[in-house]
Amino acid sequence: MKIKLLIMLLALTSIIACNQSPKTEAKDGVYFVNLNDGDKVKSPLIVEMGVRGMALEPAGDYNEGKGHHHLIIDGNYVEKGEMVPKDETHLHFGKGQTIDTLKLSPGEHTLTLQFADGLHRSYGKEWSSTIKVTVIQ
Ligand SMILES: [Cu+2]
């Protein structure tokens, strides 16, 4: 009788253990799909942009939990709620694109991905990712 109870208890604990969510689950945020910090790259450079925990949509209207990618070259993330500038170092992907080709001069550059809402207002540092790449000839 005692053994049966022990087996049942063991089975129950293993079921509970299996139901726990995996600890390796990826965090929400933006990320470079094809690049890592410190990469040596050639120009023109293909940049693939990914996001977890928010949905991509074309720019135009504000919708909570949705937005589009921005790529900031040799700059910083944009504070939450502030508009992402639009110039040659702040690229907007307002059609919901996830890939672009960049021409960069040789040497070190930082690339910052910044997610922002449909009105181009930044979701802040939590929704940014910065890497350093070195362009070799
Ligand atoms: Cu934008």
mmCIF file of N, CA and C and ligand atoms in Angstrom:
data_model
loop_
_atom_site.group_PDB
_atom_site.id
_atom_site.type_symbol
_atom_site.label_atom_id
_atom_site.label_comp_id
_atom_site.label_asym_id
_atom_site.label_seq_id
_atom_site.Cartn_x
_atom_site.Cartn_y
_atom_site.Cartn_z
ATOM 1 N N MET A 1 0.835 -1.218 0.000
ATOM 2 C CA MET A 1 0.000 0.000 0.000
ATOM 3 C C MET A 1 0.860 1.255 0.000
ATOM 4 N N LYS A 2 1.872 1.227 0.857
ATOM 5 C CA LYS A 2 2.771 2.378 0.971
ATOM 6 C C LYS A 2 3.510 2.616 -0.340
ATOM 7 N N ILE A 3 3.900 1.522 -0.990
ATOM 8 C CA ILE A 3 4.642 1.614 -2.254
ATOM 9 C C ILE A 3 3.770 2.250 -3.338
ATOM 10 N N LYS A 4 2.519 1.789 -3.399
ATOM 11 C CA LYS A 4 1.581 2.363 -4.381
ATOM 12 C C LYS A 4 1.474 3.876 -4.208
ATOM 13 N N LEU A 5 1.356 4.276 -2.987
ATOM 14 C CA LEU A 5 1.219 5.703 -2.673
ATOM 15 C C LEU A 5 2.474 6.468 -3.104
ATOM 16 N N LEU A 6 3.610 5.848 -2.867
ATOM 17 C CA LEU A 6 4.889 6.466 -3.227
ATOM 18 C C LEU A 6 4.999 6.628 -4.743
ATOM 19 N N ILE A 7 4.592 5.595 -5.479
ATOM 20 C CA ILE A 7 4.633 5.646 -6.948
ATOM 21 C C ILE A 7 3.705 6.748 -7.460
ATOM 22 N N MET A 8 2.515 6.815 -6.882
ATOM 23 C CA MET A 8 1.559 7.860 -7.287
ATOM 24 C C MET A 8 2.127 9.252 -7.041
ATOM 25 N N LEU A 9 2.778 9.377 -5.917
ATOM 26 C CA LEU A 9 3.359 10.663 -5.529
ATOM 27 C C LEU A 9 4.472 11.062 -6.506
ATOM 28 N N LEU A 10 5.291 10.062 -6.863
ATOM 29 C CA LEU A 10 6.385 10.298 -7.813
ATOM 30 C C LEU A 10 5.835 10.707 -9.175
ATOM 31 N N ALA A 11 4.787 10.009 -9.615
ATOM 32 C CA ALA A 11 4.172 10.308 -10.903
ATOM 33 C C ALA A 11 3.622 11.729 -10.901
ATOM 34 N N LEU A 12 3.008 12.085 -9.806
ATOM 35 C CA LEU A 12 2.407 13.415 -9.678
ATOM 36 C C LEU A 12 3.479 14.511 -9.724
ATOM 37 N N THR A 13 4.576 14.283 -9.019
ATOM 38 C CA THR A 13 5.646 15.297 -9.012
ATOM 39 C C THR A 13 6.247 15.461 -10.404
ATOM 40 N N SER A 14 6.387 14.336 -11.138
ATOM 41 C CA SER A 14 6.971 14.457 -12.477
ATOM 42 C C SER A 14 6.027 15.188 -13.415
ATOM 43 N N ILE A 15 4.716 14.999 -13.248
ATOM 44 C CA ILE A 15 3.733 15.725 -14.067
ATOM 45 C C ILE A 15 3.845 17.229 -13.778
ATOM 46 N N ILE A 16 3.928 17.559 -12.509
ATOM 47 C CA ILE A 16 4.055 18.969 -12.128
ATOM 48 C C ILE A 16 5.336 19.562 -12.715
ATOM 49 N N ALA A 17 6.436 18.800 -12.631
ATOM 50 C CA ALA A 17 7.722 19.279 -13.138
ATOM 51 C C ALA A 17 7.654 19.525 -14.644
ATOM 52 N N CYS A 18 6.943 18.655 -15.362
ATOM 53 C CA CYS A 18 6.832 18.784 -16.814
ATOM 54 C C CYS A 18 6.007 19.995 -17.231
ATOM 55 N N ASN A 19 5.068 20.358 -16.376
ATOM 56 C CA ASN A 19 4.188 21.470 -16.725
ATOM 57 C C ASN A 19 4.815 22.846 -16.519
ATOM 58 N N GLN A 20 5.969 22.892 -15.874
ATOM 59 C CA GLN A 20 6.618 24.186 -15.667
ATOM 60 C C GLN A 20 7.117 24.733 -17.001
ATOM 61 N N SER A 21 6.966 26.014 -17.203
ATOM 62 C CA SER A 21 7.392 26.608 -18.475
ATOM 63 C C SER A 21 8.911 26.544 -18.575
ATOM 64 N N PRO A 22 9.427 26.332 -19.775
ATOM 65 C CA PRO A 22 10.880 26.219 -19.932
ATOM 66 C C PRO A 22 11.600 27.495 -19.523
ATOM 67 N N LYS A 23 12.756 27.330 -18.874
ATOM 68 C CA LYS A 23 13.483 28.494 -18.378
ATOM 69 C C LYS A 23 14.237 29.223 -19.490
ATOM 70 N N THR A 24 14.326 28.565 -20.648
ATOM 71 C CA THR A 24 15.075 29.164 -21.756
ATOM 72 C C THR A 24 14.186 30.024 -22.653
ATOM 73 N N GLU A 25 12.950 30.250 -22.269
ATOM 74 C CA GLU A 25 12.012 31.019 -23.086
ATOM 75 C C GLU A 25 12.582 32.405 -23.406
ATOM 76 N N ALA A 26 12.505 32.791 -24.680
ATOM 77 C CA ALA A 26 13.076 34.063 -25.100
ATOM 78 C C ALA A 26 12.289 35.237 -24.527
ATOM 79 N N LYS A 27 13.020 36.293 -24.219
ATOM 80 C CA LYS A 27 12.393 37.488 -23.655
ATOM 81 C C LYS A 27 11.739 38.329 -24.741
ATOM 82 N N ASP A 28 10.747 39.106 -24.359
ATOM 83 C CA ASP A 28 10.127 40.042 -25.298
ATOM 84 C C ASP A 28 11.114 41.148 -25.648
ATOM 85 N N GLY A 29 10.996 41.659 -26.862
ATOM 86 C CA GLY A 29 11.860 42.761 -27.274
ATOM 87 C C GLY A 29 12.202 42.665 -28.748
ATOM 88 N N VAL A 30 13.114 43.542 -29.167
ATOM 89 C CA VAL A 30 13.560 43.516 -30.557
ATOM 90 C C VAL A 30 14.960 42.915 -30.623
ATOM 91 N N TYR A 31 15.281 42.366 -31.764
ATOM 92 C CA TYR A 31 16.589 41.728 -31.914
ATOM 93 C C TYR A 31 17.002 41.688 -33.383
ATOM 94 N N PHE A 32 18.315 41.665 -33.574
ATOM 95 C CA PHE A 32 18.862 41.504 -34.917
ATOM 96 C C PHE A 32 18.859 40.012 -35.241
ATOM 97 N N VAL A 33 18.178 39.647 -36.311
ATOM 98 C CA VAL A 33 18.032 38.235 -36.644
ATOM 99 C C VAL A 33 19.355 37.655 -37.151
ATOM 100 N N ASN A 34 20.069 38.423 -37.970
ATOM 101 C CA ASN A 34 21.234 37.873 -38.675
ATOM 102 C C ASN A 34 22.564 38.490 -38.220
ATOM 103 N N LEU A 35 22.537 39.291 -37.163
ATOM 104 C CA LEU A 35 23.766 39.946 -36.714
ATOM 105 C C LEU A 35 23.940 39.782 -35.211
ATOM 106 N N ASN A 36 25.205 39.727 -34.811
ATOM 107 C CA ASN A 36 25.516 39.680 -33.380
ATOM 108 C C ASN A 36 26.445 40.832 -33.032
ATOM 109 N N ASP A 37 26.424 41.205 -31.765
ATOM 110 C CA ASP A 37 27.318 42.245 -31.287
ATOM 111 C C ASP A 37 28.762 41.838 -31.569
ATOM 112 N N GLY A 38 29.528 42.758 -32.148
ATOM 113 C CA GLY A 38 30.941 42.480 -32.404
ATOM 114 C C GLY A 38 31.229 41.886 -33.777
ATOM 115 N N ASP A 39 30.184 41.668 -34.568
ATOM 116 C CA ASP A 39 30.382 41.070 -35.891
ATOM 117 C C ASP A 39 31.253 41.944 -36.790
ATOM 118 N N LYS A 40 32.057 41.286 -37.609
ATOM 119 C CA LYS A 40 32.777 41.962 -38.687
ATOM 120 C C LYS A 40 31.960 41.728 -39.952
ATOM 121 N N VAL A 41 31.632 42.808 -40.628
ATOM 122 C CA VAL A 41 30.698 42.705 -41.758
ATOM 123 C C VAL A 41 31.244 43.441 -42.976
ATOM 124 N N LYS A 42 30.609 43.208 -44.102
ATOM 125 C CA LYS A 42 30.954 43.938 -45.314
ATOM 126 C C LYS A 42 29.772 44.800 -45.712
ATOM 127 N N SER A 43 30.087 45.935 -46.351
ATOM 128 C CA SER A 43 29.032 46.820 -46.839
ATOM 129 C C SER A 43 28.881 46.618 -48.342
ATOM 130 N N PRO A 44 27.678 46.634 -48.885
ATOM 131 C CA PRO A 44 26.378 46.769 -48.219
ATOM 132 C C PRO A 44 26.042 45.576 -47.327
ATOM 133 N N LEU A 45 25.333 45.898 -46.270
ATOM 134 C CA LEU A 45 25.041 44.948 -45.204
ATOM 135 C C LEU A 45 23.525 44.701 -45.131
ATOM 136 N N ILE A 46 23.162 43.435 -45.107
ATOM 137 C CA ILE A 46 21.738 43.083 -44.954
ATOM 138 C C ILE A 46 21.425 43.040 -43.460
ATOM 139 N N VAL A 47 20.361 43.721 -43.075
ATOM 140 C CA VAL A 47 19.937 43.743 -41.673
ATOM 141 C C VAL A 47 18.523 43.182 -41.580
ATOM 142 N N GLU A 48 18.377 42.125 -40.790
ATOM 143 C CA GLU A 48 17.048 41.552 -40.550
ATOM 144 C C GLU A 48 16.622 41.866 -39.123
ATOM 145 N N MET A 49 15.402 42.365 -39.005
ATOM 146 C CA MET A 49 14.913 42.847 -37.706
ATOM 147 C C MET A 49 13.790 41.954 -37.178
ATOM 148 N N GLY A 50 13.874 41.618 -35.907
ATOM 149 C CA GLY A 50 12.858 40.760 -35.303
ATOM 150 C C GLY A 50 12.245 41.410 -34.079
ATOM 151 N N VAL A 51 11.031 41.004 -33.763
ATOM 152 C CA VAL A 51 10.367 41.495 -32.550
ATOM 153 C C VAL A 51 9.566 40.355 -31.924
ATOM 154 N N ARG A 52 9.601 40.315 -30.595
ATOM 155 C CA ARG A 52 8.837 39.337 -29.818
ATOM 156 C C ARG A 52 7.974 40.093 -28.817
ATOM 157 N N GLY A 53 6.719 39.774 -28.755
ATOM 158 C CA GLY A 53 5.863 40.378 -27.738
ATOM 159 C C GLY A 53 5.083 41.585 -28.212
ATOM 160 N N MET A 54 5.311 42.007 -29.452
ATOM 161 C CA MET A 54 4.511 43.066 -30.064
ATOM 162 C C MET A 54 4.247 42.663 -31.502
ATOM 163 N N ALA A 55 3.214 43.266 -32.090
ATOM 164 C CA ALA A 55 2.860 42.928 -33.466
ATOM 165 C C ALA A 55 3.330 44.021 -34.407
ATOM 166 N N LEU A 56 3.722 43.606 -35.587
ATOM 167 C CA LEU A 56 4.111 44.559 -36.619
ATOM 168 C C LEU A 56 2.872 45.063 -37.335
ATOM 169 N N GLU A 57 2.857 46.346 -37.640
ATOM 170 C CA GLU A 57 1.775 46.904 -38.449
ATOM 171 C C GLU A 57 2.318 48.131 -39.172
ATOM 172 N N PRO A 58 1.713 48.514 -40.285
ATOM 173 C CA PRO A 58 2.152 49.734 -40.970
ATOM 174 C C PRO A 58 1.872 50.962 -40.108
ATOM 175 N N ALA A 59 2.687 51.992 -40.278
ATOM 176 C CA ALA A 59 2.499 53.233 -39.527
ATOM 177 C C ALA A 59 1.209 53.915 -39.952
ATOM 178 N N GLY A 60 0.684 54.773 -39.099
ATOM 179 C CA GLY A 60 -0.527 55.529 -39.434
ATOM 180 C C GLY A 60 -1.368 55.821 -38.214
ATOM 181 N N ASP A 61 -1.781 54.769 -37.531
ATOM 182 C CA ASP A 61 -2.623 54.941 -36.349
ATOM 183 C C ASP A 61 -1.948 54.323 -35.136
ATOM 184 N N TYR A 62 -2.361 54.792 -33.955
ATOM 185 C CA TYR A 62 -1.854 54.185 -32.731
ATOM 186 C C TYR A 62 -2.695 52.964 -32.377
ATOM 187 N N ASN A 63 -2.044 51.858 -32.221
ATOM 188 C CA ASN A 63 -2.682 50.645 -31.725
ATOM 189 C C ASN A 63 -1.780 50.037 -30.663
ATOM 190 N N GLU A 64 -2.338 49.866 -29.476
ATOM 191 C CA GLU A 64 -1.560 49.344 -28.366
ATOM 192 C C GLU A 64 -0.945 47.993 -28.712
ATOM 193 N N GLY A 65 0.326 47.847 -28.363
ATOM 194 C CA GLY A 65 1.002 46.570 -28.584
ATOM 195 C C GLY A 65 1.422 46.333 -30.021
ATOM 196 N N LYS A 66 1.309 47.363 -30.844
ATOM 197 C CA LYS A 66 1.699 47.236 -32.246
ATOM 198 C C LYS A 66 2.615 48.379 -32.645
ATOM 199 N N GLY A 67 3.349 48.174 -33.719
ATOM 200 C CA GLY A 67 4.234 49.232 -34.186
ATOM 201 C C GLY A 67 5.131 48.766 -35.303
ATOM 202 N N HIS A 68 6.212 49.522 -35.528
ATOM 203 C CA HIS A 68 7.151 49.172 -36.600
ATOM 204 C C HIS A 68 8.587 49.423 -36.151
ATOM 205 N N HIS A 69 9.493 48.844 -36.933
ATOM 206 C CA HIS A 69 10.914 48.923 -36.614
ATOM 207 C C HIS A 69 11.521 50.262 -37.047
ATOM 208 N N HIS A 70 12.585 50.649 -36.329
ATOM 209 C CA HIS A 70 13.419 51.790 -36.708
ATOM 210 C C HIS A 70 14.858 51.356 -36.519
ATOM 211 N N LEU A 71 15.694 51.855 -37.376
ATOM 212 C CA LEU A 71 17.113 51.540 -37.265
ATOM 213 C C LEU A 71 17.869 52.847 -37.107
ATOM 214 N N ILE A 72 18.632 52.929 -36.030
ATOM 215 C CA ILE A 72 19.383 54.145 -35.723
ATOM 216 C C ILE A 72 20.870 53.824 -35.895
ATOM 217 N N ILE A 73 21.510 54.577 -36.779
ATOM 218 C CA ILE A 73 22.916 54.309 -37.077
ATOM 219 C C ILE A 73 23.789 55.285 -36.299
ATOM 220 N N ASP A 74 24.701 54.764 -35.510
ATOM 221 C CA ASP A 74 25.624 55.556 -34.697
ATOM 222 C C ASP A 74 24.886 56.566 -33.812
ATOM 223 N N GLY A 75 23.800 56.110 -33.217
ATOM 224 C CA GLY A 75 23.045 56.972 -32.301
ATOM 225 C C GLY A 75 22.584 56.161 -31.108
ATOM 226 N N ASN A 76 21.605 56.688 -30.391
ATOM 227 C CA ASN A 76 21.096 56.007 -29.207
ATOM 228 C C ASN A 76 19.618 55.670 -29.360
ATOM 229 N N TYR A 77 19.160 54.822 -28.449
ATOM 230 C CA TYR A 77 17.720 54.536 -28.390
ATOM 231 C C TYR A 77 16.960 55.828 -28.104
ATOM 232 N N VAL A 78 15.671 55.827 -28.362
ATOM 233 C CA VAL A 78 14.841 57.015 -28.148
ATOM 234 C C VAL A 78 13.979 56.778 -26.910
ATOM 235 N N GLU A 79 13.963 57.781 -26.009
ATOM 236 C CA GLU A 79 13.201 57.665 -24.761
ATOM 237 C C GLU A 79 11.733 57.356 -25.042
ATOM 238 N N LYS A 80 11.128 56.590 -24.142
ATOM 239 C CA LYS A 80 9.738 56.186 -24.289
ATOM 240 C C LYS A 80 8.815 57.395 -24.477
ATOM 241 N N GLY A 81 7.962 57.330 -25.459
ATOM 242 C CA GLY A 81 6.990 58.397 -25.710
ATOM 243 C C GLY A 81 7.479 59.471 -26.652
ATOM 244 N N GLU A 82 8.811 59.539 -26.851
ATOM 245 C CA GLU A 82 9.345 60.552 -27.778
ATOM 246 C C GLU A 82 9.266 60.056 -29.211
ATOM 247 N N MET A 83 9.119 61.008 -30.124
ATOM 248 C CA MET A 83 9.068 60.665 -31.543
ATOM 249 C C MET A 83 10.454 60.247 -32.020
ATOM 250 N N VAL A 84 10.492 59.230 -32.832
ATOM 251 C CA VAL A 84 11.765 58.847 -33.449
ATOM 252 C C VAL A 84 12.011 59.835 -34.600
ATOM 253 N N PRO A 85 13.164 60.549 -34.561
ATOM 254 C CA PRO A 85 13.437 61.490 -35.655
ATOM 255 C C PRO A 85 13.460 60.757 -36.995
ATOM 256 N N LYS A 86 13.285 61.519 -38.049
ATOM 257 C CA LYS A 86 13.345 60.919 -39.391
ATOM 258 C C LYS A 86 14.440 61.635 -40.163
ATOM 259 N N ASP A 87 15.589 60.990 -40.295
ATOM 260 C CA ASP A 87 16.702 61.549 -41.073
ATOM 261 C C ASP A 87 17.576 60.405 -41.571
ATOM 262 N N GLU A 88 18.742 60.734 -42.076
ATOM 263 C CA GLU A 88 19.561 59.680 -42.707
ATOM 264 C C GLU A 88 20.136 58.668 -41.707
ATOM 265 N N THR A 89 20.123 59.020 -40.410
ATOM 266 C CA THR A 89 20.604 58.046 -39.420
ATOM 267 C C THR A 89 19.467 57.440 -38.585
ATOM 268 N N HIS A 90 18.233 57.854 -38.864
ATOM 269 C CA HIS A 90 17.063 57.276 -38.187
ATOM 270 C C HIS A 90 16.108 56.772 -39.268
ATOM 271 N N LEU A 91 16.203 55.494 -39.556
ATOM 272 C CA LEU A 91 15.406 54.927 -40.644
ATOM 273 C C LEU A 91 14.107 54.341 -40.091
ATOM 274 N N HIS A 92 13.013 54.666 -40.764
ATOM 275 C CA HIS A 92 11.689 54.151 -40.382
ATOM 276 C C HIS A 92 11.275 53.041 -41.348
ATOM 277 N N PHE A 93 10.709 51.993 -40.790
ATOM 278 C CA PHE A 93 10.187 50.916 -41.629
ATOM 279 C C PHE A 93 8.672 50.880 -41.467
ATOM 280 N N GLY A 94 8.066 51.978 -41.906
ATOM 281 C CA GLY A 94 6.647 52.245 -41.700
ATOM 282 C C GLY A 94 5.685 51.403 -42.503
ATOM 283 N N LYS A 95 6.228 50.526 -43.342
ATOM 284 C CA LYS A 95 5.339 49.580 -44.038
ATOM 285 C C LYS A 95 5.326 48.235 -43.316
ATOM 286 N N GLY A 96 6.086 48.197 -42.222
ATOM 287 C CA GLY A 96 6.169 46.943 -41.469
ATOM 288 C C GLY A 96 7.283 46.033 -41.959
ATOM 289 N N GLN A 97 8.238 46.607 -42.702
ATOM 290 C CA GLN A 97 9.350 45.784 -43.228
ATOM 291 C C GLN A 97 10.211 45.228 -42.092
ATOM 292 N N THR A 98 10.852 44.100 -42.400
ATOM 293 C CA THR A 98 11.733 43.468 -41.417
ATOM 294 C C THR A 98 13.136 43.254 -41.976
ATOM 295 N N ILE A 99 13.405 43.805 -43.161
ATOM 296 C CA ILE A 99 14.725 43.617 -43.754
ATOM 297 C C ILE A 99 15.124 44.876 -44.521
ATOM 298 N N ASP A 100 16.423 45.185 -44.485
ATOM 299 C CA ASP A 100 16.927 46.335 -45.229
ATOM 300 C C ASP A 100 18.389 46.089 -45.585
ATOM 301 N N THR A 101 18.866 46.824 -46.569
ATOM 302 C CA THR A 101 20.272 46.763 -46.938
ATOM 303 C C THR A 101 20.891 48.117 -46.647
ATOM 304 N N LEU A 102 21.974 48.110 -45.890
ATOM 305 C CA LEU A 102 22.617 49.349 -45.442
ATOM 306 C C LEU A 102 23.976 49.519 -46.089
ATOM 307 N N LYS A 103 24.268 50.747 -46.459
ATOM 308 C CA LYS A 103 25.621 51.064 -46.903
ATOM 309 C C LYS A 103 26.312 51.783 -45.752
ATOM 310 N N LEU A 104 27.413 51.218 -45.298
ATOM 311 C CA LEU A 104 28.136 51.801 -44.170
ATOM 312 C C LEU A 104 29.598 52.014 -44.545
ATOM 313 N N SER A 105 30.180 53.071 -44.003
ATOM 314 C CA SER A 105 31.600 53.319 -44.249
ATOM 315 C C SER A 105 32.435 52.329 -43.442
ATOM 316 N N PRO A 106 33.669 52.060 -43.886
ATOM 317 C CA PRO A 106 34.532 51.138 -43.143
ATOM 318 C C PRO A 106 34.767 51.628 -41.711
ATOM 319 N N GLY A 107 34.926 50.689 -40.805
ATOM 320 C CA GLY A 107 35.169 51.038 -39.409
ATOM 321 C C GLY A 107 34.043 50.596 -38.499
ATOM 322 N N GLU A 108 34.097 51.077 -37.243
ATOM 323 C CA GLU A 108 33.105 50.674 -36.246
ATOM 324 C C GLU A 108 31.826 51.498 -36.355
ATOM 325 N N HIS A 109 30.704 50.826 -36.208
ATOM 326 C CA HIS A 109 29.404 51.500 -36.170
ATOM 327 C C HIS A 109 28.536 50.836 -35.114
ATOM 328 N N THR A 110 27.624 51.636 -34.547
ATOM 329 C CA THR A 110 26.606 51.009 -33.708
ATOM 330 C C THR A 110 25.299 51.007 -34.492
ATOM 331 N N LEU A 111 24.565 49.939 -34.320
ATOM 332 C CA LEU A 111 23.234 49.812 -34.920
ATOM 333 C C LEU A 111 22.240 49.624 -33.787
ATOM 334 N N THR A 112 21.234 50.473 -33.752
ATOM 335 C CA THR A 112 20.214 50.373 -32.716
ATOM 336 C C THR A 112 18.863 50.124 -33.350
ATOM 337 N N LEU A 113 18.249 49.031 -32.943
ATOM 338 C CA LEU A 113 16.876 48.768 -33.355
ATOM 339 C C LEU A 113 15.969 49.432 -32.334
ATOM 340 N N GLN A 114 14.960 50.115 -32.809
ATOM 341 C CA GLN A 114 14.018 50.771 -31.887
ATOM 342 C C GLN A 114 12.607 50.512 -32.373
ATOM 343 N N PHE A 115 11.796 49.940 -31.511
ATOM 344 C CA PHE A 115 10.392 49.715 -31.872
ATOM 345 C C PHE A 115 9.586 50.920 -31.415
ATOM 346 N N ALA A 116 8.666 51.360 -32.269
ATOM 347 C CA ALA A 116 7.837 52.520 -31.935
ATOM 348 C C ALA A 116 6.426 52.300 -32.463
ATOM 349 N N ASP A 117 5.491 53.047 -31.926
ATOM 350 C CA ASP A 117 4.085 52.837 -32.288
ATOM 351 C C ASP A 117 3.763 53.445 -33.662
ATOM 352 N N GLY A 118 2.512 53.317 -34.061
ATOM 353 C CA GLY A 118 2.085 53.751 -35.392
ATOM 354 C C GLY A 118 2.247 55.235 -35.646
ATOM 355 N N LEU A 119 2.441 56.003 -34.562
ATOM 356 C CA LEU A 119 2.664 57.445 -34.694
ATOM 357 C C LEU A 119 4.140 57.778 -34.483
ATOM 358 N N HIS A 120 4.982 56.751 -34.561
ATOM 359 C CA HIS A 120 6.453 56.883 -34.471
ATOM 360 C C HIS A 120 6.938 57.273 -33.076
ATOM 361 N N ARG A 121 6.104 57.050 -32.067
ATOM 362 C CA ARG A 121 6.510 57.342 -30.683
ATOM 363 C C ARG A 121 7.178 56.093 -30.107
ATOM 364 N N SER A 122 8.382 56.305 -29.623
ATOM 365 C CA SER A 122 9.217 55.202 -29.167
ATOM 366 C C SER A 122 8.578 54.420 -28.024
ATOM 367 N N TYR A 123 8.780 53.108 -28.035
ATOM 368 C CA TYR A 123 8.399 52.271 -26.904
ATOM 369 C C TYR A 123 9.519 52.224 -25.860
ATOM 370 N N GLY A 124 10.589 52.992 -26.100
ATOM 371 C CA GLY A 124 11.634 53.146 -25.084
ATOM 372 C C GLY A 124 12.750 52.118 -25.143
ATOM 373 N N LYS A 125 13.645 52.254 -24.150
ATOM 374 C CA LYS A 125 14.866 51.432 -24.103
ATOM 375 C C LYS A 125 14.565 49.925 -24.085
ATOM 376 N N GLU A 126 13.500 49.548 -23.368
ATOM 377 C CA GLU A 126 13.146 48.128 -23.275
ATOM 378 C C GLU A 126 12.861 47.515 -24.627
ATOM 379 N N TRP A 127 12.455 48.373 -25.547
ATOM 380 C CA TRP A 127 12.112 47.894 -26.888
ATOM 381 C C TRP A 127 13.161 48.353 -27.893
ATOM 382 N N SER A 128 14.414 48.381 -27.427
ATOM 383 C CA SER A 128 15.527 48.696 -28.313
ATOM 384 C C SER A 128 16.611 47.650 -28.127
ATOM 385 N N SER A 129 17.492 47.587 -29.090
ATOM 386 C CA SER A 129 18.626 46.675 -29.005
ATOM 387 C C SER A 129 19.780 47.289 -29.778
ATOM 388 N N THR A 130 20.951 47.361 -29.151
ATOM 389 C CA THR A 130 22.106 47.987 -29.791
ATOM 390 C C THR A 130 23.244 46.994 -29.935
ATOM 391 N N ILE A 131 23.830 46.971 -31.126
ATOM 392 C CA ILE A 131 25.025 46.152 -31.342
ATOM 393 C C ILE A 131 26.100 47.016 -32.012
ATOM 394 N N LYS A 132 27.334 46.542 -31.878
ATOM 395 C CA LYS A 132 28.445 47.207 -32.541
ATOM 396 C C LYS A 132 28.929 46.283 -33.647
ATOM 397 N N VAL A 133 29.133 46.846 -34.825
ATOM 398 C CA VAL A 133 29.687 46.042 -35.914
ATOM 399 C C VAL A 133 30.902 46.776 -36.488
ATOM 400 N N THR A 134 31.805 46.029 -37.063
ATOM 401 C CA THR A 134 32.958 46.629 -37.726
ATOM 402 C C THR A 134 32.872 46.294 -39.211
ATOM 403 N N VAL A 135 32.848 47.353 -40.019
ATOM 404 C CA VAL A 135 32.784 47.160 -41.464
ATOM 405 C C VAL A 135 34.199 47.019 -42.000
ATOM 406 N N ILE A 136 34.447 45.878 -42.629
ATOM 407 C CA ILE A 136 35.760 45.644 -43.237
ATOM 408 C C ILE A 136 35.613 45.741 -44.753
ATOM 409 N N GLN A 137 36.724 46.087 -45.404
ATOM 410 C CA GLN A 137 36.635 46.246 -46.854
ATOM 411 C C GLN A 137 36.918 44.938 -47.583
HETATM 412 CU CU CU B 1 8.409 55.352 -37.567
#
